[in-house]
Tab-separated table of C-alpha atoms in Angstrom:
chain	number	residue	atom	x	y	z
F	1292	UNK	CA	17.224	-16.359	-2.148
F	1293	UNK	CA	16.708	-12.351	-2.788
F	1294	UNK	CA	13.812	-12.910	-5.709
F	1295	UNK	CA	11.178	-15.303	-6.046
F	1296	UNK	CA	8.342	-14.447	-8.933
F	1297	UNK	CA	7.325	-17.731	-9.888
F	1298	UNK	CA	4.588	-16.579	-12.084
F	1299	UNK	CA	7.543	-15.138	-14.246
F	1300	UNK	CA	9.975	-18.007	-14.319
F	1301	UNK	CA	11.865	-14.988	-12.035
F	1302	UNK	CA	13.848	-16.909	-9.414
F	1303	UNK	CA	17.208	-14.774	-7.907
F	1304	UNK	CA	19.576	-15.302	-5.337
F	1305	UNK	CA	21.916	-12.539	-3.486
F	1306	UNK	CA	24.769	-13.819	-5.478
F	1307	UNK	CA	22.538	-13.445	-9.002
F	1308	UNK	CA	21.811	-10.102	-7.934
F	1309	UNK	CA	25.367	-9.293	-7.249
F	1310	UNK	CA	26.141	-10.636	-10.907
F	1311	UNK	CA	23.585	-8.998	-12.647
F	1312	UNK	CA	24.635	-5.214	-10.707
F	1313	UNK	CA	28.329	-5.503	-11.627
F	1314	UNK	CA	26.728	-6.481	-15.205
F	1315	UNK	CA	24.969	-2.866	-15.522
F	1316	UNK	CA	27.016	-0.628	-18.081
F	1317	UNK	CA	24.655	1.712	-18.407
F	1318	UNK	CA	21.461	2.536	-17.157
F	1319	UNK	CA	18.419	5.579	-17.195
F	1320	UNK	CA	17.721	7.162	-14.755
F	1321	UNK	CA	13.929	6.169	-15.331
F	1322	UNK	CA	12.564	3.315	-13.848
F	1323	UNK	CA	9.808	2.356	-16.429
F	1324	UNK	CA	9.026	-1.490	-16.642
F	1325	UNK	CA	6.623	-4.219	-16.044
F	1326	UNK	CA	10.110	-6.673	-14.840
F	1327	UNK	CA	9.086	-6.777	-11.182
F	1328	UNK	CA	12.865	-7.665	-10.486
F	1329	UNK	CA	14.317	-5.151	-12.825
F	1330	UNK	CA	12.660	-2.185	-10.648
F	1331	UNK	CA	14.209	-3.937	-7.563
F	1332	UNK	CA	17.693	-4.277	-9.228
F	1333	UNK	CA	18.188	-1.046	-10.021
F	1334	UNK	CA	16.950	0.639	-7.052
F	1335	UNK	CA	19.170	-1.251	-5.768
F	1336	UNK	CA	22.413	0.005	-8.306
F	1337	UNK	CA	21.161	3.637	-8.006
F	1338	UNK	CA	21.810	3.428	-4.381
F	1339	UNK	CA	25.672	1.692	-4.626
F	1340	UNK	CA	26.208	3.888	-7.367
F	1341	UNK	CA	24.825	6.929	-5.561
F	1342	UNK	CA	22.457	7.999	-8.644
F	1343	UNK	CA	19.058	9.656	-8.336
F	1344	UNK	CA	16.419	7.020	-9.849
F	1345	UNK	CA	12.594	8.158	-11.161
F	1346	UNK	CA	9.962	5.550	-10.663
F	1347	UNK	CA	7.353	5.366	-13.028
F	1348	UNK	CA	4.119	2.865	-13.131
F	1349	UNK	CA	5.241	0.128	-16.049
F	1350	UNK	CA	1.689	0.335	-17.399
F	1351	UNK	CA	1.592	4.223	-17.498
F	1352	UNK	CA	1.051	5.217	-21.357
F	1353	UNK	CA	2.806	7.507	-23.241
F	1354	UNK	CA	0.125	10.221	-22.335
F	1355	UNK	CA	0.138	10.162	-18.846
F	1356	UNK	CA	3.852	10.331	-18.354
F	1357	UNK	CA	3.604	13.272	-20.602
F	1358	UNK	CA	0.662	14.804	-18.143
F	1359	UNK	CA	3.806	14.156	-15.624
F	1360	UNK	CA	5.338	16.526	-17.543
F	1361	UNK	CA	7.888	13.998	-18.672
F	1362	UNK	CA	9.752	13.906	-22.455
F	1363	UNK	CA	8.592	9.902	-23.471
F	1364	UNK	CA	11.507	10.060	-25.805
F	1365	UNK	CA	14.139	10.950	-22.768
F	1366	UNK	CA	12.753	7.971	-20.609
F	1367	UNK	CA	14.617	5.184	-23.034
F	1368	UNK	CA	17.641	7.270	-22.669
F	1369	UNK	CA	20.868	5.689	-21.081
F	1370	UNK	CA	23.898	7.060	-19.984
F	1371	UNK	CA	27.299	5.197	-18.848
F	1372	UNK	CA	27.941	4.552	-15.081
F	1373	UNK	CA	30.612	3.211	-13.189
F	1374	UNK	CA	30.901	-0.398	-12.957
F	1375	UNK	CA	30.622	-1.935	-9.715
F	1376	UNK	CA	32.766	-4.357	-9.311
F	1377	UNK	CA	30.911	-6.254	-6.304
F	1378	UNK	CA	32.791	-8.785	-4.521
F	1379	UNK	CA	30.231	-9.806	-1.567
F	1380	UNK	CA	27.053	-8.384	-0.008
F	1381	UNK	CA	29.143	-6.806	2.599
F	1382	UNK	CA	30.860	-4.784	-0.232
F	1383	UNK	CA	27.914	-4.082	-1.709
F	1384	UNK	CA	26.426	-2.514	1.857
F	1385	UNK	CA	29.713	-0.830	1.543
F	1386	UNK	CA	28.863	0.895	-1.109
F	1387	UNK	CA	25.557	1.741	-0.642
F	1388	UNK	CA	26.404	3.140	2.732
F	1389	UNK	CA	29.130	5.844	0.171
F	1390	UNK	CA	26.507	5.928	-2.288
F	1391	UNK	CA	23.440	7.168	0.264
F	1392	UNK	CA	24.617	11.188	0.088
F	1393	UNK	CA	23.884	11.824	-3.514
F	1394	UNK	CA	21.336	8.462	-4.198
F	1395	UNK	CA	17.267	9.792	-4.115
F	1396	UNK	CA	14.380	8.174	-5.511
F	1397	UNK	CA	11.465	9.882	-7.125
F	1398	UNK	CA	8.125	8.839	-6.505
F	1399	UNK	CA	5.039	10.015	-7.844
F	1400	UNK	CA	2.075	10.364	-5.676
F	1401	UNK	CA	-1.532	8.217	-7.257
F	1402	UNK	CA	-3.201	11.172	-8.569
F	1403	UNK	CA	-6.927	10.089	-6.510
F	1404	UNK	CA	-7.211	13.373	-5.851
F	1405	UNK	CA	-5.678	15.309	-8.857
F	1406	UNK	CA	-2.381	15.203	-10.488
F	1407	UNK	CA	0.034	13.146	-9.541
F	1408	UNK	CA	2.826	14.831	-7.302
F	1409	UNK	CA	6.479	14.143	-7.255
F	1410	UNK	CA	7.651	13.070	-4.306
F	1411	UNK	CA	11.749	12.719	-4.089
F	1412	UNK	CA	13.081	10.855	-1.092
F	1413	UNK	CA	16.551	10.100	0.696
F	1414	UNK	CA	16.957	6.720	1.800
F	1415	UNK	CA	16.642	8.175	5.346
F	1416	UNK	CA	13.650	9.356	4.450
F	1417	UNK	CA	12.244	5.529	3.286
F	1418	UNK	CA	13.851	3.761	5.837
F	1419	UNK	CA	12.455	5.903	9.233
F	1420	UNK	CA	10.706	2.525	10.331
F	1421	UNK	CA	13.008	-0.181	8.746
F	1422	UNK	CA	15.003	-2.493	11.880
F	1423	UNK	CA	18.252	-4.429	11.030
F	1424	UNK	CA	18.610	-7.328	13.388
F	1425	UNK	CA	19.671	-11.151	13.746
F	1426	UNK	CA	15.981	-11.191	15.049
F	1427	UNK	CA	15.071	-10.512	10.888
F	1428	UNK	CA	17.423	-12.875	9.502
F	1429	UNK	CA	15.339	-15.567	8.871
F	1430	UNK	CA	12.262	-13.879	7.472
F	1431	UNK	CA	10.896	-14.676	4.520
F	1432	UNK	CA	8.627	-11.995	2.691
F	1433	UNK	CA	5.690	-11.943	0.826
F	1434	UNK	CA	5.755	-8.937	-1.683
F	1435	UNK	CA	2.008	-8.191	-2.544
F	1436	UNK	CA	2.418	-4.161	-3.225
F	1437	UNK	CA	3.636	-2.621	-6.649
F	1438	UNK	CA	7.039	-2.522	-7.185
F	1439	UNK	CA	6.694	1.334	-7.941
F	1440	UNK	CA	5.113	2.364	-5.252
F	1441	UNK	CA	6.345	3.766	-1.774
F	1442	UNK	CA	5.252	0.885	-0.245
F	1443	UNK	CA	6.876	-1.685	-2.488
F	1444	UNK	CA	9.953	0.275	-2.166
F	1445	UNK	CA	9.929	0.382	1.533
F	1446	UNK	CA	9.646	-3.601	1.816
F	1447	UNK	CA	12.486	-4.017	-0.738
F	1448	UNK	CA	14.354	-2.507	1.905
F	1449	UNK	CA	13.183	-4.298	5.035
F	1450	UNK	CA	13.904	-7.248	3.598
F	1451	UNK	CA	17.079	-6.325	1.560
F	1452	UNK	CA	18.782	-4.634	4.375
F	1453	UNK	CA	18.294	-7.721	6.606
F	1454	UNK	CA	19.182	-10.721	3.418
F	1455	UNK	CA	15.807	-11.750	2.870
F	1456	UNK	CA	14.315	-13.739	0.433
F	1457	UNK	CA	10.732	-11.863	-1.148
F	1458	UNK	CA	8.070	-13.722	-2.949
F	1459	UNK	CA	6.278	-11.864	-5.060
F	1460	UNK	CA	2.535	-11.881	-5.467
F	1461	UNK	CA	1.688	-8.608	-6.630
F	1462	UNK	CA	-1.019	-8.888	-9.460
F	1463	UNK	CA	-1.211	-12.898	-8.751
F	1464	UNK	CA	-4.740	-14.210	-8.834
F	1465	UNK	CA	-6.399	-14.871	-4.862
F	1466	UNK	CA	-6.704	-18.222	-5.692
F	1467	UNK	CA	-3.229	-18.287	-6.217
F	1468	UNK	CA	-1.641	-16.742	-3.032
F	1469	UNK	CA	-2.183	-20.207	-0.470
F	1470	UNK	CA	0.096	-22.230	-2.181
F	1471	UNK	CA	3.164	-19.408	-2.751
F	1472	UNK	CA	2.488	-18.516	1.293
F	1473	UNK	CA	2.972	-22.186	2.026
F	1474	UNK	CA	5.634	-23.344	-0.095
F	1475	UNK	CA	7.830	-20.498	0.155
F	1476	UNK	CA	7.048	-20.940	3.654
F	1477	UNK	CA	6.599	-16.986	4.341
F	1478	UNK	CA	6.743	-15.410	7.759
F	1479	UNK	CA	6.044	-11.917	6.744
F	1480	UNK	CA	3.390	-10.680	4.949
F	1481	UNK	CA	2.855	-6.221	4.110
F	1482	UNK	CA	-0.239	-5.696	1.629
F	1483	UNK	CA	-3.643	-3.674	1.888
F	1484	UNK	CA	-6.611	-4.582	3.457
F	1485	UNK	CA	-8.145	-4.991	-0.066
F	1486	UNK	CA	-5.355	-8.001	-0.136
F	1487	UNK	CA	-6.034	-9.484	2.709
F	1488	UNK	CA	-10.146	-9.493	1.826
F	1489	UNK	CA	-9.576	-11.174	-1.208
F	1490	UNK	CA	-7.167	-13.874	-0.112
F	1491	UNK	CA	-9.002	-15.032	3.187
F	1492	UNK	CA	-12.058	-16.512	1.465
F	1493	UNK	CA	-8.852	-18.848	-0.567
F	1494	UNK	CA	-6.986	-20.032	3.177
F	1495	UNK	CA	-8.760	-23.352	3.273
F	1496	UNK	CA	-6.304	-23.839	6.553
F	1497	UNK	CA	-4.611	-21.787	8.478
F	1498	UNK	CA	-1.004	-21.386	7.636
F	1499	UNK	CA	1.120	-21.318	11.067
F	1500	UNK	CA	4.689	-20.023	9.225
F	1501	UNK	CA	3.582	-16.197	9.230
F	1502	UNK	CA	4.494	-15.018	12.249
F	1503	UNK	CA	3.776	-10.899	11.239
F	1504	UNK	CA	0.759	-9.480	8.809
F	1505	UNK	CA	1.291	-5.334	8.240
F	1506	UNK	CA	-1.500	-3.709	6.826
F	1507	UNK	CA	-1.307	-0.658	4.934
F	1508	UNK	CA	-2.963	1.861	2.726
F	1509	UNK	CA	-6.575	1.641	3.218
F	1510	UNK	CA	-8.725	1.582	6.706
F	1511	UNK	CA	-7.941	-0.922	8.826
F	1512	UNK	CA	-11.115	-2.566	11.307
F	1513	UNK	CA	-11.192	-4.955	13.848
F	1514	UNK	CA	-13.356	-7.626	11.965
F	1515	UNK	CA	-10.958	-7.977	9.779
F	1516	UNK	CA	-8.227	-8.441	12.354
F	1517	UNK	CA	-10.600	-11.073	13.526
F	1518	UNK	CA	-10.341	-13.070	10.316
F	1519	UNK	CA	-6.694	-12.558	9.541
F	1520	UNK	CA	-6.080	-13.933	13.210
F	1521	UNK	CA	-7.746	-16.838	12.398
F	1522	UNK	CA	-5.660	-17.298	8.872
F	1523	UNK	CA	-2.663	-17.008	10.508
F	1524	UNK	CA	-2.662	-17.535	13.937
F	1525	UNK	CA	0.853	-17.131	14.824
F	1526	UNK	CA	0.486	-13.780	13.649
F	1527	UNK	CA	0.900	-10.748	15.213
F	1528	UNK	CA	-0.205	-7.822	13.358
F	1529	UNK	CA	1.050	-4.231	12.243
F	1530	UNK	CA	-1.390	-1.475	11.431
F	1531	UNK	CA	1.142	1.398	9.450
F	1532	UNK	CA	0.193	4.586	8.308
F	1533	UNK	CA	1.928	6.015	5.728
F	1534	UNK	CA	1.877	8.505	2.674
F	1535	UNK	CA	4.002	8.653	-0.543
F	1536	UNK	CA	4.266	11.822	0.628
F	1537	UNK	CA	6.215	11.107	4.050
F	1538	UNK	CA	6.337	7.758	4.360
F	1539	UNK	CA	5.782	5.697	7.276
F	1540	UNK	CA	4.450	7.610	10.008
F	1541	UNK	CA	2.654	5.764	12.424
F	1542	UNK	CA	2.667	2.033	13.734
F	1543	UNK	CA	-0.582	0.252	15.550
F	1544	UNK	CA	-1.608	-3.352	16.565
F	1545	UNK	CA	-5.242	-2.077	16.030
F	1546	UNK	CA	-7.363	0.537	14.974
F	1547	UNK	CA	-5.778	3.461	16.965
F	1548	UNK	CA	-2.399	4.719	16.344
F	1549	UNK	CA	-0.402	6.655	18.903
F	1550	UNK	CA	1.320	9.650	18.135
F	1551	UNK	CA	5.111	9.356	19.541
F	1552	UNK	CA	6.771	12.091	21.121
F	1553	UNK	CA	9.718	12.947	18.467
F	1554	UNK	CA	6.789	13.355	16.138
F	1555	UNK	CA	4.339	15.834	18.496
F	1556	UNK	CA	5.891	19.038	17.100
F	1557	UNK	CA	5.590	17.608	13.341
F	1558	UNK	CA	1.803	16.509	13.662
F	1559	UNK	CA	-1.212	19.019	13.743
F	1560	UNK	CA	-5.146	18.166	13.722
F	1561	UNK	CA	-7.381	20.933	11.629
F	1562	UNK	CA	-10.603	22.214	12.806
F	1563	UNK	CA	-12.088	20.148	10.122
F	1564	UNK	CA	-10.358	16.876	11.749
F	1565	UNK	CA	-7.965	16.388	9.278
F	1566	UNK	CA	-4.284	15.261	9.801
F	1567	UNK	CA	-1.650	17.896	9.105
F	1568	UNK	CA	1.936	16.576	8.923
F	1569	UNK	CA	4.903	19.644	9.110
F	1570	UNK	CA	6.988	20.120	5.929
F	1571	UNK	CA	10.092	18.462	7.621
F	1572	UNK	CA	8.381	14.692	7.605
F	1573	UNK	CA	7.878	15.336	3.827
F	1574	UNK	CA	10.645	13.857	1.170
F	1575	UNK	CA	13.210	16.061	0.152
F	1576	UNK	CA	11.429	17.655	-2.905
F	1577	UNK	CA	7.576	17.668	-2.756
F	1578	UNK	CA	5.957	19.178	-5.726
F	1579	UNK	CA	2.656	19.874	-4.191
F	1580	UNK	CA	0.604	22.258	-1.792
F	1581	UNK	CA	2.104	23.441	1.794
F	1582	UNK	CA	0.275	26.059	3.334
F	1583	UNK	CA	2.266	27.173	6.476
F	1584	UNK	CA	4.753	24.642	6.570
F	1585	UNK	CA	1.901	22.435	7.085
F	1586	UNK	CA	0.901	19.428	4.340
F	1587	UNK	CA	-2.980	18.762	4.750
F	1588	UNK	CA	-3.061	14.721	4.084
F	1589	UNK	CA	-6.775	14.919	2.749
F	1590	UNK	CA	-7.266	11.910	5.695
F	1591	UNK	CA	-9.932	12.692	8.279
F	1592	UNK	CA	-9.157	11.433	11.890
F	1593	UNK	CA	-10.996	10.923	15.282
F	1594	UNK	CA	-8.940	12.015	18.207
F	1595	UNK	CA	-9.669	9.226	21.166
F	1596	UNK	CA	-7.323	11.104	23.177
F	1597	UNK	CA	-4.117	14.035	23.098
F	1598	UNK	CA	-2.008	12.067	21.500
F	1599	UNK	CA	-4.121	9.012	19.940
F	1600	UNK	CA	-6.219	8.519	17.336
F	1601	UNK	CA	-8.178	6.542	14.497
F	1602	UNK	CA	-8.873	6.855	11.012
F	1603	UNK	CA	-12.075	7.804	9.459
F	1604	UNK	CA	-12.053	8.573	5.889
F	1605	UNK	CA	-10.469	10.201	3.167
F	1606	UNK	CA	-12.134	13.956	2.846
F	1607	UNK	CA	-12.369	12.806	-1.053
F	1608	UNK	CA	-14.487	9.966	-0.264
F	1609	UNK	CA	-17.303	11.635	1.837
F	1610	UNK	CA	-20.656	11.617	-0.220
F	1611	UNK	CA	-23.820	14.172	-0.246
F	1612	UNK	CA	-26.886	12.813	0.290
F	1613	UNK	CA	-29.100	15.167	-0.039
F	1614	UNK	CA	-27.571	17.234	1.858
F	1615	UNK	CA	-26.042	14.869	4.333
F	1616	UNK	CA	-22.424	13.780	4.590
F	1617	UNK	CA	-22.241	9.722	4.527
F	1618	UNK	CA	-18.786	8.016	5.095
F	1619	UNK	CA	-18.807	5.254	3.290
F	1620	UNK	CA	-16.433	3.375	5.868
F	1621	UNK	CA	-19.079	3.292	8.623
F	1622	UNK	CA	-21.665	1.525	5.865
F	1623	UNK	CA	-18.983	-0.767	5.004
F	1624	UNK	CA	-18.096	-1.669	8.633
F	1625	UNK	CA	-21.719	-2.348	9.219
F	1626	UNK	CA	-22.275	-4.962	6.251
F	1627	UNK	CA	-19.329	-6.495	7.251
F	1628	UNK	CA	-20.966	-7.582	10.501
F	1629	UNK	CA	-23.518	-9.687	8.440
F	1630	UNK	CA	-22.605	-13.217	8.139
F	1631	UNK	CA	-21.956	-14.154	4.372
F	1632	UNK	CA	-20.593	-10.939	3.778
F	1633	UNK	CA	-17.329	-11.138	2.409
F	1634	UNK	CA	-16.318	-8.065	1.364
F	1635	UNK	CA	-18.158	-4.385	0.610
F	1636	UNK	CA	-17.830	-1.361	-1.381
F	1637	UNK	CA	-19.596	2.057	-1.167
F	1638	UNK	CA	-20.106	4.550	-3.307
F	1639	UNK	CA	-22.245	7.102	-5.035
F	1640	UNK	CA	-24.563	6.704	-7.932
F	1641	UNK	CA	-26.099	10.155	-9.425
F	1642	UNK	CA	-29.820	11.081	-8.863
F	1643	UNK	CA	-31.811	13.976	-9.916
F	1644	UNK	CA	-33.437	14.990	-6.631
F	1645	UNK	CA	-30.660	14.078	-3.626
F	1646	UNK	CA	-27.918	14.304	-6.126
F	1647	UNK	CA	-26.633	11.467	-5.213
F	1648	UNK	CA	-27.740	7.954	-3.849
F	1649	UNK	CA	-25.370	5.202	-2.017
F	1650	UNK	CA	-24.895	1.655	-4.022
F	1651	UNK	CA	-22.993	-1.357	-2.404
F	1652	UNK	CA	-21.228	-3.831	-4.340
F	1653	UNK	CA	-21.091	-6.698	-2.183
F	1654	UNK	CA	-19.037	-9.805	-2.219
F	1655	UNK	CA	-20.524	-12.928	-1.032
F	1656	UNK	CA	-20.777	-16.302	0.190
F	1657	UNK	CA	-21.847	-18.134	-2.461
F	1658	UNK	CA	-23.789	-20.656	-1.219
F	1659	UNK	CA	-26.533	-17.814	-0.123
F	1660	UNK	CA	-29.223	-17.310	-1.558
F	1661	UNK	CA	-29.454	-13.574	-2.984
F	1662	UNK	CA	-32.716	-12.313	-2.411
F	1663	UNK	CA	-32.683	-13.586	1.542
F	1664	UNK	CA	-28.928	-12.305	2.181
F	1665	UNK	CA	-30.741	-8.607	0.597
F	1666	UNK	CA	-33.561	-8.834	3.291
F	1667	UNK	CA	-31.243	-9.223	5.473
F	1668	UNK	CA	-28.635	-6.713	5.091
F	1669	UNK	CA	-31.645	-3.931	4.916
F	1670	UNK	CA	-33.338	-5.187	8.481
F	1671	UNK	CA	-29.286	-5.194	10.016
F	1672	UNK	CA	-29.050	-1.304	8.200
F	1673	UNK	CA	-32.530	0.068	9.234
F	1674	UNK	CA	-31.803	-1.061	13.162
F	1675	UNK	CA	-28.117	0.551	12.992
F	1676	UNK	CA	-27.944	3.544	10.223
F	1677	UNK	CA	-29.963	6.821	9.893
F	1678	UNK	CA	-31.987	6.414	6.683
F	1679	UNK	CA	-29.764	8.539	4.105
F	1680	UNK	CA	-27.137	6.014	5.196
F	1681	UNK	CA	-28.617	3.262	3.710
F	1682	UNK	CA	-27.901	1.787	0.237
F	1683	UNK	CA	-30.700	2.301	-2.424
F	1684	UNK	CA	-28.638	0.218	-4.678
F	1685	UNK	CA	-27.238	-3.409	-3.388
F	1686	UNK	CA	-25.205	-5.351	-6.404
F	1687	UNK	CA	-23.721	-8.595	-6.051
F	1688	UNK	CA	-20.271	-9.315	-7.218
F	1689	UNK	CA	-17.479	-11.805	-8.068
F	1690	UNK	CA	-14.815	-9.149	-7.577
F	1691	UNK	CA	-13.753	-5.632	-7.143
F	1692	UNK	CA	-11.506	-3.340	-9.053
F	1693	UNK	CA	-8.372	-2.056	-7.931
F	1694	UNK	CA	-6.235	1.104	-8.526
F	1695	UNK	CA	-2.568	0.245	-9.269
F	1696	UNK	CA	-1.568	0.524	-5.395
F	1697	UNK	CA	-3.723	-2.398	-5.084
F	1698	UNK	CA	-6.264	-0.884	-3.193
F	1699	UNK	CA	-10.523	-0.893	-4.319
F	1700	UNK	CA	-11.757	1.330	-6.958
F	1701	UNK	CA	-14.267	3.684	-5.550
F	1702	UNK	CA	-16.130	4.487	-8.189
């Protein structure tokens, strides 16, 4: 199996997928679709073909891809290319290994802190932490990132490069993941920590078939290591940091990451504590800010020693209160310590005399009863958080928002 998207009657094997590449007569050289497979198909004939691809969200409308600076008419426009003429996988590695000097993929950054940026990469570039083994024959991978997004893009090719089947889950209801995990029997699993929040209150039983669980894109902590452990408890887990900007980066069982030696040179720490990574870790093109050679990440670190570190925030996501700078990760980490507490989200509401005032949005255990869960949660804040810390607003939800990298809305 390459594809499996039950959701969208989408099932392909490796031999479907070499049938439907030497099918392609022409093609743009925009990637602009919903068709979860279609994005992974040609990807996949840019590379044998050796033809610079532009991803583009499928739901983006017409006037953000023209605030990308982007012609909407040009997108549906097609041009001839060779045909393939695929015999095997091995010929199409083949190809893709001729293909790889002229093939790049533009990616556009998510715009949380201003325009989207266009990011183009070789597949060096996307493959820096990608291992081709016998050991990763047999895995079978969960696909629970967009399709358009560095991180989708990066597991296409773990798994592709090694014949692996994906399942995808992207966009599939929580409720919905248990039964894909277990009859697809997955062993792999790469998503956010949003993902993982959202599926653990659905595992009913553990499922023993994933043997790995990678966590990406958002702050990872150790109480949520705690639960995944106990969902999958075969597991052995990857903490990866990673940027559309550079890709993957770093690689952790925990919270800290390590910074390895061939990347010393490249990596720089700001007065400010924020993580600078040298122009040469960057993609090939990078339409955005470089002061110095140096790319300033926007992510705020703690050094725990020379070369080692943890993350703290995003500098976006810091909020005034009155004055005072609150992270909104140590809140969160705190309410997660309260039993019933599912999941958390903090962020600012306006006010007219501290400017601004923290709210949580809180997902629970249902079977709690509201107004005792709230006393709670205020005695556990007021013994472990300065005052301008703690939430003046605490909402109850059924779910949170997400941004189109899968990852919670902070509003």
């Amino acid at each position: 199996m390459f594809w499996i998207d039950k959701k969208n009657n989408c099932i392909k094997t490796y031999v479907d997928l070499i049938t439907d590449l030497n099918s392609i007569k022409d093609i743009s050289t925009f990637i602009y679709t919903n068709d979860s497979y279609q994005v992974q198909l040609k990807i996949i004939y840019g590379l044998a073909a050796g033809i610079e691809m532009i991803l583009l969200d499928g739901d983006f409308s017409e006037l953000e891809i023209e605030n990308l600076g982007i012609d909407i008419e040009g997108i549906s426009y097609k041009s001839e290319v060779p045909y393939l003429n695929l015999s095997s996988f091995s010929d199409l590695i083949s190809r893709i290994n001729e293909g790889k000097k002229t093939w790049a993929l533009s990616i556009y950054t998510s715009g949380t802190t201003g325009r989207p940026k266009k990011v183009v990469h070789s597949l060096d570039s996307l493959t820096r932490y990608v291992k081709v083994s016998s050991n990763n024959s047999n895995n079978i991978w969960s696909y629970a990132y967009n399709p358009t997004h560095i991180a989708g893009v990066q597991l296409l090719l773990q798994a592709f490069f090694n014949r692996n089947p994906m399942v995808y889950m992207f966009g599939c209801k929580p409720s919905e993941v248990p039964n894909l995990l277990i009859e697809n029997k997955v062993t792999n699993i790469s998503a956010t920590p949003t993902f993982y929040r959202m599926l653990i209150p659905y595992l009913f039983d553990s499922i023993p078939s994933v043997h790995t669980v990678t966590v990406g894109g958002e702050k990872f902590d150790s109480s949520l290591k705690d639960k995944i452990m106990i969902a999958f408890p075969n597991c052995r887990i990857k903490n990866i940091y990673a940027s559309t900007e550079a890709g993957s980066l770093f690689a952790s069982n925990g919270d800290n990451f390590i910074i390895p030696k061939h990347l010393r040179s490249k990596i720089m720490i700001s007065k400010e504590n924020e993580l600078l990574i040298h122009q040469d870790l960057l993609g090939q093109y990078f339409d955005g800010v470089v002061s110095d050679c140096w790319y300033n990440t926007g992510d705020l670190i703690e050094l725990i020693g020379d070369f080692e570190f943890h993350f703290v925030s995003r500098k976006s996501e810091a909020i005034n209160i009155g004055g005072y700078k609150v992270n909104p990760h140590e809140v969160e980490g705190i309410l997660r310590t309260i039993p019933g507490i599912l999941d958390v989200l903090i962020y600012a509401r306006a006010n007219k005399i501290t400017g601004n005032i923290l709210a949580a949005d809180i997902i629970k255990n249902k079977i709690l009863d509201d107004d005792e869960l709230k006393r709670n949660i205020f005695e556990v804040l007021k013994n472990n958080l300065q005052e301008w810390k703690i939430p003046s607003i605490i909402k109850f939800v059924d779910h949170f928002d997400t941004t189109r990298s899968g990852k919670k809305v902070r509003l």
